[in-house]
Coordinates of C-alpha atoms in Angstrom, one line a residue:
X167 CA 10.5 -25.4 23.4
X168 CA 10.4 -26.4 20.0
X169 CA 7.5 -24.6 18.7
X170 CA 9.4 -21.4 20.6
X171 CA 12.6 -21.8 18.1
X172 CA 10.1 -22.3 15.2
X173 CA 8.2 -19.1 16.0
X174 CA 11.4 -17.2 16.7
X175 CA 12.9 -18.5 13.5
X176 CA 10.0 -17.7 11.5
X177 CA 10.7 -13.8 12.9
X178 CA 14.2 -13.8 12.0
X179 CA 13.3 -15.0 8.2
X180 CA 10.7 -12.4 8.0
X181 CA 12.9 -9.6 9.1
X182 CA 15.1 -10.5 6.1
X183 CA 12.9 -11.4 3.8
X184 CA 11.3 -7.7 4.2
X185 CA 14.6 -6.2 4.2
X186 CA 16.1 -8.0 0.8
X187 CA 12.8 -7.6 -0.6
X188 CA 12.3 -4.1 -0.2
X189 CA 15.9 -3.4 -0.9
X190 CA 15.6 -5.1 -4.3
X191 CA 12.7 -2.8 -5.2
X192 CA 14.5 0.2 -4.8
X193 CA 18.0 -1.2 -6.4
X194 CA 15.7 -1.6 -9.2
X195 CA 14.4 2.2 -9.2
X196 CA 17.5 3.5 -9.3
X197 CA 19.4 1.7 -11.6
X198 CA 16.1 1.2 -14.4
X199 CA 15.9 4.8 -15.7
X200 CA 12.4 4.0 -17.0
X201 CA 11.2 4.1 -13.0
X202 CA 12.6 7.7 -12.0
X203 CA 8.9 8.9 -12.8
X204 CA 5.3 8.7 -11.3
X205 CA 4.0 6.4 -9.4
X206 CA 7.6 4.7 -9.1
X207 CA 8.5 7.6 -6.9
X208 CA 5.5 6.6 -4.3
X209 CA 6.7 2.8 -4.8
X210 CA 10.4 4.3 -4.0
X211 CA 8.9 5.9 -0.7
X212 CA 6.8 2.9 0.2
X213 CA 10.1 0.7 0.3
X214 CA 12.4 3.1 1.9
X215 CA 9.5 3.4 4.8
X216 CA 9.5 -0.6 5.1
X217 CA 13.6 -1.2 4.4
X218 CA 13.5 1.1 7.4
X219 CA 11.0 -1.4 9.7
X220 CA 12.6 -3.8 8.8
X221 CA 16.7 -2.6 9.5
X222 CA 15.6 -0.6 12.9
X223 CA 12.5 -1.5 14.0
X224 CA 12.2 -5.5 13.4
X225 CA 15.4 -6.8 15.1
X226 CA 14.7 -4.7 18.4
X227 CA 11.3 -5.9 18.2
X228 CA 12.8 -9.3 18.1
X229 CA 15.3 -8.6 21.2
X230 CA 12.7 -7.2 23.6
X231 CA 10.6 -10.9 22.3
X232 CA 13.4 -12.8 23.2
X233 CA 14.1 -11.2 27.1
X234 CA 12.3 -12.5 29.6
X235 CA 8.6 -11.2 30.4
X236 CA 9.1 -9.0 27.0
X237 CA 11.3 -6.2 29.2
X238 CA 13.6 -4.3 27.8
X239 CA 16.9 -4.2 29.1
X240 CA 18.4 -2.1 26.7
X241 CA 18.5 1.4 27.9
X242 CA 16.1 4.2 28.2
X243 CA 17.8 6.1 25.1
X244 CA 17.5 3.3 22.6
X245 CA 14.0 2.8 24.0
X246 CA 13.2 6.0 22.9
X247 CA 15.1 5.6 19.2
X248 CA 13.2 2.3 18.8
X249 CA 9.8 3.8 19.4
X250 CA 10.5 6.6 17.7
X251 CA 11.7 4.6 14.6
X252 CA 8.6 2.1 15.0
X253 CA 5.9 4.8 14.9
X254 CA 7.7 7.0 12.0
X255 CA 8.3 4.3 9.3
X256 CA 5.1 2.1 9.9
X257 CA 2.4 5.2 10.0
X258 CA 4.9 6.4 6.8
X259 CA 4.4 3.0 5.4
X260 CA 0.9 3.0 6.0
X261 CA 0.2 6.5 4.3
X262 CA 2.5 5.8 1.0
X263 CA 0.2 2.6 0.8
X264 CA -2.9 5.4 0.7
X265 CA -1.0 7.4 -1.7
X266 CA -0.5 4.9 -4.1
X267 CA -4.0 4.2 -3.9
X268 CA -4.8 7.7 -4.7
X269 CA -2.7 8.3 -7.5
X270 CA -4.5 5.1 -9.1
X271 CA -7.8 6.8 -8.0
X272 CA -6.5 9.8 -10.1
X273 CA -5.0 8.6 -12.9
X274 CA -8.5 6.6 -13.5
X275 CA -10.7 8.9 -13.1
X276 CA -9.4 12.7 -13.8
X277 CA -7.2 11.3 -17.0
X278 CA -7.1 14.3 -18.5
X279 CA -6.8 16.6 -15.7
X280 CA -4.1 14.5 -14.2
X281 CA -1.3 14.6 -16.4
X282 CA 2.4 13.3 -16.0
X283 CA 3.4 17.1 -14.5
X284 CA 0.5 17.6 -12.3
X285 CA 1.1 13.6 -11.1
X286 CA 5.0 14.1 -10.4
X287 CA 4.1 17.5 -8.7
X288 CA 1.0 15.6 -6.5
X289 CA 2.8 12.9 -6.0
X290 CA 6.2 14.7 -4.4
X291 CA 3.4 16.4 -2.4
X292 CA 2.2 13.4 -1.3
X293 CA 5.4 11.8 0.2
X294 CA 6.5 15.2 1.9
X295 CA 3.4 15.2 3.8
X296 CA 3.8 11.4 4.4
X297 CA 7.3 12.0 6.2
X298 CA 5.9 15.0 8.0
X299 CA 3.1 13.7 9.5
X300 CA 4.8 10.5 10.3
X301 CA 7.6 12.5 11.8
X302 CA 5.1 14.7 14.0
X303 CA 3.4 11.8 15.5
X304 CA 6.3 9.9 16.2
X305 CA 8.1 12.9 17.6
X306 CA 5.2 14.4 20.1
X307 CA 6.0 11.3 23.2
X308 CA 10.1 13.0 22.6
X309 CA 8.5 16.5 23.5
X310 CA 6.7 15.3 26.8
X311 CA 3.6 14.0 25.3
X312 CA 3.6 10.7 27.6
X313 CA 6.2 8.6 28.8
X314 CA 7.9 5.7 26.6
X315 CA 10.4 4.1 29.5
X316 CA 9.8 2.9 32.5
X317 CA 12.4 1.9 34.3
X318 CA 11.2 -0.1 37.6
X319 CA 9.3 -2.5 35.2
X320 CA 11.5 -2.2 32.3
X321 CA 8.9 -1.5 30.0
X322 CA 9.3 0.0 26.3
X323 CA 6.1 1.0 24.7
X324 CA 4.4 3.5 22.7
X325 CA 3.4 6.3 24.8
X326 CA 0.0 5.0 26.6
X327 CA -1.6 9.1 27.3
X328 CA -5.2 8.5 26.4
X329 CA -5.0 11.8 24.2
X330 CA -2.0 10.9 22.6
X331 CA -3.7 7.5 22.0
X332 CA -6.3 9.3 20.1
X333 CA -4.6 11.1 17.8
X334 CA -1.9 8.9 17.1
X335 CA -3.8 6.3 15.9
X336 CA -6.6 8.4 14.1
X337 CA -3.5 10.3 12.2
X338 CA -1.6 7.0 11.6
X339 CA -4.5 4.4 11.0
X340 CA -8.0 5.1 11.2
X341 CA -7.6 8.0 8.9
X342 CA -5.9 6.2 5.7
X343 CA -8.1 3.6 6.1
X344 CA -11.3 5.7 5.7
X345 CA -9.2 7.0 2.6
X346 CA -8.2 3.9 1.1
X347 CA -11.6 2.5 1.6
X348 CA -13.5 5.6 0.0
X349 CA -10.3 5.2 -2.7
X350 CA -11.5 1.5 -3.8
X351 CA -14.7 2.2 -3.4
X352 CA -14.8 4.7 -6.1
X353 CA -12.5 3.0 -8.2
X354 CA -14.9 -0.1 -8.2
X355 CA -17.6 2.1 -9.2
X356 CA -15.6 3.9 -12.2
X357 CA -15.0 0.5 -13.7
X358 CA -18.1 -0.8 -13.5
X359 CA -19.4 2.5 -15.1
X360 CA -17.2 2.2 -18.1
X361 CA -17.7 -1.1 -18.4
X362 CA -21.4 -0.5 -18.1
X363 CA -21.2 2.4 -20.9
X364 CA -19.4 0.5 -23.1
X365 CA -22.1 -2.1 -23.9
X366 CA -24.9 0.6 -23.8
X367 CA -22.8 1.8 -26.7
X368 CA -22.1 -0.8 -28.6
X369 CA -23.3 -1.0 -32.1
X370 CA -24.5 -4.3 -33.7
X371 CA -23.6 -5.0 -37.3
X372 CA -27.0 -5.4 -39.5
X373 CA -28.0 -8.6 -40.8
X374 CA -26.7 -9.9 -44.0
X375 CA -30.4 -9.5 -45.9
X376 CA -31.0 -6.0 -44.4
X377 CA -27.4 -5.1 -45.4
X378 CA -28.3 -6.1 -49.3
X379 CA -31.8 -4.8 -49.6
X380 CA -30.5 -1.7 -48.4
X381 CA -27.2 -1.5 -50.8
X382 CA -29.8 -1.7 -53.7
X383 CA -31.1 1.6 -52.5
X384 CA -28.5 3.9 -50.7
X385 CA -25.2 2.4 -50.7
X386 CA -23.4 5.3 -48.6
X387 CA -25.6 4.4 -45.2
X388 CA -24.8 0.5 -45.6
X389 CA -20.9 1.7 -45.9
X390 CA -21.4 3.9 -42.5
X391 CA -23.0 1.7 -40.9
X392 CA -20.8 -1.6 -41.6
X393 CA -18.3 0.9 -40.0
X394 CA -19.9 1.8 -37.2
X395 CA -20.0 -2.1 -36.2
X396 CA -16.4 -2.3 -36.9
X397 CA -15.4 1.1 -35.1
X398 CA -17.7 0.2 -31.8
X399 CA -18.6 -3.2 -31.6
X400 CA -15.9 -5.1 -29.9
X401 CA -15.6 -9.1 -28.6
X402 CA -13.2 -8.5 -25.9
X403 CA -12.5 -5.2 -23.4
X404 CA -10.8 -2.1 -24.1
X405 CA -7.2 -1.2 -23.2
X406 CA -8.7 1.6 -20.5
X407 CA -11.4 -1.4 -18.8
X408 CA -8.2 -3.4 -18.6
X409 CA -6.1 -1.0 -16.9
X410 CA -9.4 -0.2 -15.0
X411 CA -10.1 -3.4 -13.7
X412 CA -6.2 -3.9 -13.3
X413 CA -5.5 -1.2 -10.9
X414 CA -8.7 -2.4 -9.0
X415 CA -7.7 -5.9 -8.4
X416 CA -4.4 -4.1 -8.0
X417 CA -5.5 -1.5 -4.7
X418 CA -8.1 -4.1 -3.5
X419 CA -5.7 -6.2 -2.7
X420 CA -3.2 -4.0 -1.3
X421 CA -5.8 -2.4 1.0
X422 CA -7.3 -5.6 1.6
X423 CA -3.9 -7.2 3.1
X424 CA -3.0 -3.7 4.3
X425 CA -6.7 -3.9 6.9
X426 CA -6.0 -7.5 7.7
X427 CA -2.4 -7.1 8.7
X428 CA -3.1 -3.8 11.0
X429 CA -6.7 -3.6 12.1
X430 CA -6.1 -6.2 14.8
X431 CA -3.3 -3.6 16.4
X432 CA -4.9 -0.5 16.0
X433 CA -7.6 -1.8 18.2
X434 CA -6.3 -2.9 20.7
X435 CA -3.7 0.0 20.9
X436 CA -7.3 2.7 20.8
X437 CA -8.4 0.1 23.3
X438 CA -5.9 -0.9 26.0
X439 CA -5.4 3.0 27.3
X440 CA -9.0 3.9 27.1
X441 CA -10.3 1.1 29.3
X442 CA -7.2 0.0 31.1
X443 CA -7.7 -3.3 29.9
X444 CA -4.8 -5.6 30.4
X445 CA -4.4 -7.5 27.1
X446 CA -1.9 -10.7 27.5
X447 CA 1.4 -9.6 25.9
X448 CA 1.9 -12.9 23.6
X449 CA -1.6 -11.1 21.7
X450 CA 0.2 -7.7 21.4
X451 CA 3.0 -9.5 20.4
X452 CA 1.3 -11.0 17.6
X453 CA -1.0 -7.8 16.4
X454 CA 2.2 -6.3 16.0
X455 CA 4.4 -8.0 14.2
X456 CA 1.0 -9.2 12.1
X457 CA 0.8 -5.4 11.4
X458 CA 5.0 -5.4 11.1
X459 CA 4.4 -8.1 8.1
X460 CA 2.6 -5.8 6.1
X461 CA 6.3 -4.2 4.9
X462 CA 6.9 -7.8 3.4
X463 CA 3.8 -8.0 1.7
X464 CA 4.0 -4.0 0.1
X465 CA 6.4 -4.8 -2.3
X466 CA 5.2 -8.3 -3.4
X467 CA 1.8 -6.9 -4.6
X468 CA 2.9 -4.0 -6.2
X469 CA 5.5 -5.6 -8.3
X470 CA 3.4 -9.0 -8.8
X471 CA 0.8 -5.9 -11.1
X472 CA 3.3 -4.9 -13.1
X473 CA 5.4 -6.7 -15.6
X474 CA 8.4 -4.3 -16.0
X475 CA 9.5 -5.4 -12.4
X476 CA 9.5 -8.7 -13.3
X477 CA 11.7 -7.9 -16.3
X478 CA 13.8 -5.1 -14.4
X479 CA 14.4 -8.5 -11.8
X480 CA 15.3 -10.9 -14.5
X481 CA 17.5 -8.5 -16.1
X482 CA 19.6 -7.5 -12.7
X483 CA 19.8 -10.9 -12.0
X484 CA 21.4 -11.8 -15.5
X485 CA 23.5 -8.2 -15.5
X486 CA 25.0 -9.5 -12.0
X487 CA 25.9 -13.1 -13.2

C-alpha cells in the first residue's frame, strides 16, 4: 500500500540521516583541533555509539520489517551479530547520553574541584565503562544466557529469559535514567540557587540626595559605596547563570527526548517476558525504531547548544568547496 512505501521510506531516510549526521560530528572532532578535549571526547563516543546503530543495526532492522510476518530469514549467525550489535551500541548510546549529562552536572557544580585534568581523566573513565558494560550485556545471550534464534518460527529477538530481562534492561535503561533524572534535577536546583543568591546580594546604589549629604561629611564611604553598586549590582545575568541555565535547557532536553524516544521500549521489553503478554509486533516495531530515532536526535541537540559546531560546519563546508 501506499502508506506502506511512505512508512518504509521514511525508515530508509532516517537510517541516513543518522548515519551522515553522526558522521559529520565526528569528521568535525577530528579534523577541529580545538575538540580533541573534554566533553568533545564524550560527544566523540556518543556518535561513534549511534554511527554504529545506524551502519549495523538500522538496515537489518529494516530487512527483518520488510519479510513477511517480521521473520528473519537471514541466518542464525547474523541473527546473533545483529542482536549483539543492537544491544551494544544503543545501551552505549544511552549511557554516553548520561555521561554527558554528568560532566555538565560536574563542571556546574564542583568548578573548582573539577578541573580540565580531573575532567579528561573522568571523562575517559566514563566511556571505558560505557563500552564495558555495554559489551557485557550485549555479550551474556552469546555465552548461553537465553536463546536469540529460533529457527522453526524464524524469529530474531533479544534474548526473552526473564532474568536476563531484568538485568538487561535495569543496566541499559532504567539505571541511566534514574541518573539522568537525579543529574537534571540537581542541575535545576544549582541554577536556581545562584540565581537566587545573586539578587540576595545585590547592592543598590544610594539615592542622589543621600549620596550628597553624605559627601559633605565622609567622602571615602560615598566613594565605597558608589562602588559597591557598580561592582554588584547588575541589569542583566552573569556569564556563570548563563552557562548555568544553558547547560540546563541544554541536558533537559536531551534527557527529555532521550525518555520519550525509549521509555515506550523498555516497557514493553521488562513487560512482554514477565507476563507472557503477546504485544502485536507492528507496536514493537514502532517502540523500537521510536527508541532507534534517538541516535538522530543526539547529535542535533548537542550541536544546536553550541556555536563552535555551527562554525566548525560552515567552515568544512567552505574548506570542501
Amino acid at each position: 500500500s501506499i502508506f506502506t512505501v511512505l512508512i518504509l521510506t521514511l525508515l530508509v531516510l532516517l537510517t541516513v540521516a543518522t548515519f551522515l549526521w553522526n558522521l559529520l560530528v565526528l569528521a568535525t572532532i577530528l579534523r577541529v583541533k580545538a575538540f580533541h578535549r573534554v566533553p568533545h571526547n564524550l560527544v566523540a563516543s556518543t556518535a561513534v555509539s549511534d554511527v554504529l546503530v545506524a551502519a549495523l543495526v538500522m538496515p537489518l532492522s529494516l530487512v527483518k520489517e520488510l519479510s513477511a510476518g517480521r521473520r528473519w530469514r537471514l541466518g542464525r549467525e547474523l541473527c546473533l551479530v545483529w542482536v549483539c550489535f543492537d544491544v551494544l551500541c544503543c545501551t552505549a548510546s544511552i549511557w554516553n547520553v548520561t555521561a554527558i549529562a554528568l560532566d555538565r552536572y560536574w563542571s556546574i557544580t564542583r568548578q573548582l574541584q573539577y578541573t580540565l585534568l580531573a575532567r579528561r581523566r573522568i571523562s575517559n573513565v566514563m566511556i571505558a565503562l560505557t563500552w564495558l558494560l555495554s559489551a557485557a550485556i550485549s555479550l551474556a545471550p552469546l555465552l548461553g544466557w537465553g536463546e536469540t534464534y529460533s529457527p522453526e518460527q524464524e524469529r530474531c529477538q533479544v534474548s526473552q529469559e526473564p532474568s536476563y530481562t531484568i538485568v538487561s534492561t535495569g543496566g541499559a535503561f532504567y539505571l541511566p535514567l534514574c541518573v539522568v533524572l537525579f543529574v537534571y534535577w540537581k542541575i535545576y536546583k544549582a541554577s536556581k540557587f545562584h540565581m537566587g543568591g545573586r539578587r540576595r546580594n545585590a547592592v543598590l546604589p544610594l539615592p542622589e540626595a543621600a549620596q550628597v549629604k553624605e559627601a559633605s561629611q565622609e567622602p571615602q564611604m560615598v566613594f565605597t559605596a558608589r562602588r559597591a553598586a557598580i561592582t554588584f549590582q547588575t541589569d542583566g545575568e552573569t556569564w556563570r547563570e548563563q552557562k548555568e541555565k544553558k547547560a540546563a535547557l541544554m541536558v533537559g532536553i536531551l534527557i527529555g527526548v532521550f525518555v520519550l524516544c525509549w521509555i515506550p521500549f523498555f516497557i514493553t521489553e521488562l513487560i512482554s517476558p514477565l507476563c507472557s503478554c503477546n504485544i502485536p509486533p507492528v507496536w514493537k516495531s514502532i517502540f523500537l525504531w521510536l527508541g532507534y530515532s534517538n541516535s538522530f536526535f543526539n547529535p542535533l541537540i548537542y550541536t544546536a547548544f553550541n556555536k563552535n559546531y555551527n562554525n566548525a560546519f560552515k567552515n568544512l563546508f567552505v574548506k570542501q568547496r
